[in-house]
Amino acid sequence: MKIFVINGPNLNMLGMREPDIYGTQNYESLCRMITDYCGEKGVEVDLFQSNHEGVIVDKIQSALFEDVDGIVINPAAYTHTSVAILDALKCVKIPTVEVHISDINRREEFRKKSFITPICKKTICGKGLIGYIEAIEFLIEKIK
């Protein structure tokens, strides 16, 4: 089983960016946690982060050619703006789980609208970094 974990803009700044909202662990610790968990479960994982919308679209599209079974995505700010990411996920038709470290439904009004929620099998919000593990576990169970 192979899973892409795709992170959008500013997630590379974890630990520095608004630690009261996103916590104090950095992006490298998130990657290590995901890699360790996937290793325990026998899941091949490809971790990816970009601050650029088109590059994220390219990564999603590449899933079609890399035998990817599931996608975990935190589009970050693109959650609320990107029809392009939505369309890419529609195109690949791969089971996808949306993850947000903070609870976007309890933040500013503009953050409550997610363009990708309708295409996702599940959305996990407000559980911190552990939300990624929950998303991976959901995909493992769904894909089996």
Short mmCIF file of C-alpha atoms in Angstrom, two decimals:
data_model
loop_
_atom_site.label_atom_id
_atom_site.label_comp_id
_atom_site.label_asym_id
_atom_site.label_seq_id
_atom_site.Cartn_x
_atom_site.Cartn_y
_atom_site.Cartn_z
CA MET A 1 0.00 0.00 0.00
CA LYS A 2 1.27 3.47 -0.91
CA ILE A 3 0.02 6.77 0.49
CA PHE A 4 0.87 10.36 -0.41
CA VAL A 5 0.86 12.86 2.45
CA ILE A 6 0.62 16.31 0.86
CA ASN A 7 1.00 19.54 2.81
CA GLY A 8 0.32 23.03 1.54
CA PRO A 9 1.71 26.47 2.23
CA ASN A 10 3.43 27.42 5.47
CA LEU A 11 3.34 23.93 6.97
CA ASN A 12 7.11 23.89 6.57
CA MET A 13 7.04 26.60 9.26
CA LEU A 14 5.45 24.42 11.94
CA GLY A 15 6.85 25.16 15.37
CA MET A 16 7.55 28.77 14.40
CA ARG A 17 4.20 29.81 12.97
CA GLU A 18 1.53 30.62 15.57
CA PRO A 19 2.53 27.89 18.05
CA ASP A 20 -0.59 28.66 20.10
CA ILE A 21 -2.65 27.37 17.14
CA TYR A 22 -0.36 24.86 15.42
CA GLY A 23 1.82 23.67 18.32
CA THR A 24 5.54 23.72 18.91
CA GLN A 25 6.60 20.61 16.98
CA ASN A 26 8.36 21.38 13.71
CA TYR A 27 7.70 19.96 10.25
CA GLU A 28 10.57 17.49 10.53
CA SER A 29 9.02 15.98 13.66
CA LEU A 30 5.69 15.64 11.83
CA CYS A 31 7.44 13.84 8.97
CA ARG A 32 9.30 11.56 11.38
CA MET A 33 6.07 10.69 13.21
CA ILE A 34 4.32 9.83 9.92
CA THR A 35 7.28 7.87 8.55
CA ASP A 36 7.64 5.86 11.78
CA TYR A 37 3.94 5.07 11.91
CA CYS A 38 3.78 4.02 8.27
CA GLY A 39 6.87 1.86 8.76
CA GLU A 40 5.15 0.05 11.64
CA LYS A 41 2.08 -0.54 9.47
CA GLY A 42 4.00 -1.63 6.37
CA VAL A 43 2.76 1.35 4.37
CA GLU A 44 4.94 3.10 1.81
CA VAL A 45 4.60 6.85 2.33
CA ASP A 46 5.66 9.77 0.16
CA LEU A 47 5.77 13.03 2.13
CA PHE A 48 5.45 16.27 0.19
CA GLN A 49 5.13 19.95 1.05
CA SER A 50 4.90 22.99 -1.21
CA ASN A 51 3.98 26.63 -0.90
CA HIS A 52 2.90 26.65 -4.56
CA GLU A 53 -0.57 25.62 -5.73
CA GLY A 54 0.45 24.34 -9.17
CA VAL A 55 3.18 22.15 -7.71
CA ILE A 56 0.61 20.60 -5.36
CA VAL A 57 -1.68 19.96 -8.34
CA ASP A 58 1.23 18.31 -10.17
CA LYS A 59 1.92 16.08 -7.16
CA ILE A 60 -1.73 15.00 -6.93
CA GLN A 61 -1.80 14.21 -10.65
CA SER A 62 1.40 12.17 -10.35
CA ALA A 63 -0.45 9.80 -8.01
CA LEU A 64 -2.12 8.30 -11.07
CA PHE A 65 1.24 7.11 -12.38
CA GLU A 66 2.79 6.01 -9.08
CA ASP A 67 0.27 3.38 -7.96
CA VAL A 68 -0.90 5.48 -5.01
CA ASP A 69 -3.71 3.91 -2.98
CA GLY A 70 -4.62 6.90 -0.81
CA ILE A 71 -3.93 10.57 -0.23
CA VAL A 72 -3.78 12.51 3.03
CA ILE A 73 -3.86 16.22 2.29
CA ASN A 74 -3.62 19.37 4.35
CA PRO A 75 -4.01 22.05 1.69
CA ALA A 76 -3.57 24.73 4.37
CA ALA A 77 -4.66 28.14 3.05
CA TYR A 78 -5.53 26.57 -0.32
CA THR A 79 -8.34 24.73 1.48
CA HIS A 80 -10.41 27.89 1.23
CA THR A 81 -9.43 29.04 -2.25
CA SER A 82 -8.31 26.28 -4.59
CA VAL A 83 -10.67 24.88 -7.17
CA ALA A 84 -7.52 23.60 -8.93
CA ILE A 85 -6.67 21.27 -6.04
CA LEU A 86 -10.29 20.11 -5.89
CA ASP A 87 -10.27 19.38 -9.62
CA ALA A 88 -6.97 17.47 -9.38
CA LEU A 89 -8.39 15.27 -6.60
CA LYS A 90 -11.54 14.68 -8.67
CA CYS A 91 -9.38 13.70 -11.62
CA VAL A 92 -7.29 11.07 -9.83
CA LYS A 93 -10.25 9.46 -8.02
CA ILE A 94 -8.00 8.18 -5.22
CA PRO A 95 -9.46 7.93 -1.69
CA THR A 96 -8.48 11.14 0.09
CA VAL A 97 -8.60 12.34 3.69
CA GLU A 98 -8.43 16.05 4.46
CA VAL A 99 -6.48 16.99 7.61
CA HIS A 100 -6.22 20.28 9.47
CA ILE A 101 -4.09 20.71 12.57
CA SER A 102 -6.41 23.38 13.95
CA ASP A 103 -10.20 23.24 13.99
CA ILE A 104 -11.02 25.34 10.94
CA ASN A 105 -14.69 25.41 12.01
CA ARG A 106 -13.81 27.36 15.16
CA ARG A 107 -11.59 29.96 13.52
CA GLU A 108 -12.21 32.96 11.28
CA GLU A 109 -15.33 32.77 9.14
CA PHE A 110 -13.39 32.47 5.86
CA ARG A 111 -11.63 29.33 7.12
CA LYS A 112 -14.91 27.44 7.58
CA LYS A 113 -15.34 26.84 3.84
CA SER A 114 -13.29 23.99 2.39
CA PHE A 115 -13.33 23.49 -1.36
CA ILE A 116 -12.06 19.92 -1.06
CA THR A 117 -14.29 18.50 1.68
CA PRO A 118 -16.94 17.27 -0.79
CA ILE A 119 -14.43 15.02 -2.61
CA CYS A 120 -12.81 13.63 0.55
CA LYS A 121 -13.80 10.40 2.30
CA LYS A 122 -13.21 12.05 5.67
CA THR A 123 -12.12 15.37 7.18
CA ILE A 124 -10.13 15.51 10.42
CA CYS A 125 -9.84 18.89 12.15
CA GLY A 126 -8.43 20.17 15.39
CA LYS A 127 -6.58 17.08 16.55
CA GLY A 128 -3.10 18.51 16.07
CA LEU A 129 -0.44 16.45 14.36
CA ILE A 130 -2.03 13.18 15.49
CA GLY A 131 -4.80 13.90 12.97
CA TYR A 132 -2.41 12.70 10.26
CA ILE A 133 -2.09 9.32 11.97
CA GLU A 134 -5.86 9.06 12.24
CA ALA A 135 -6.14 9.85 8.52
CA ILE A 136 -3.57 7.20 7.58
CA GLU A 137 -5.31 4.63 9.78
CA PHE A 138 -8.63 5.45 8.13
CA LEU A 139 -7.10 4.91 4.68
CA ILE A 140 -5.49 1.64 5.73
CA GLU A 141 -8.87 0.35 6.90
CA LYS A 142 -10.73 1.69 3.86
CA ILE A 143 -8.30 0.28 1.32
CA LYS A 144 -7.97 -3.21 2.85
#
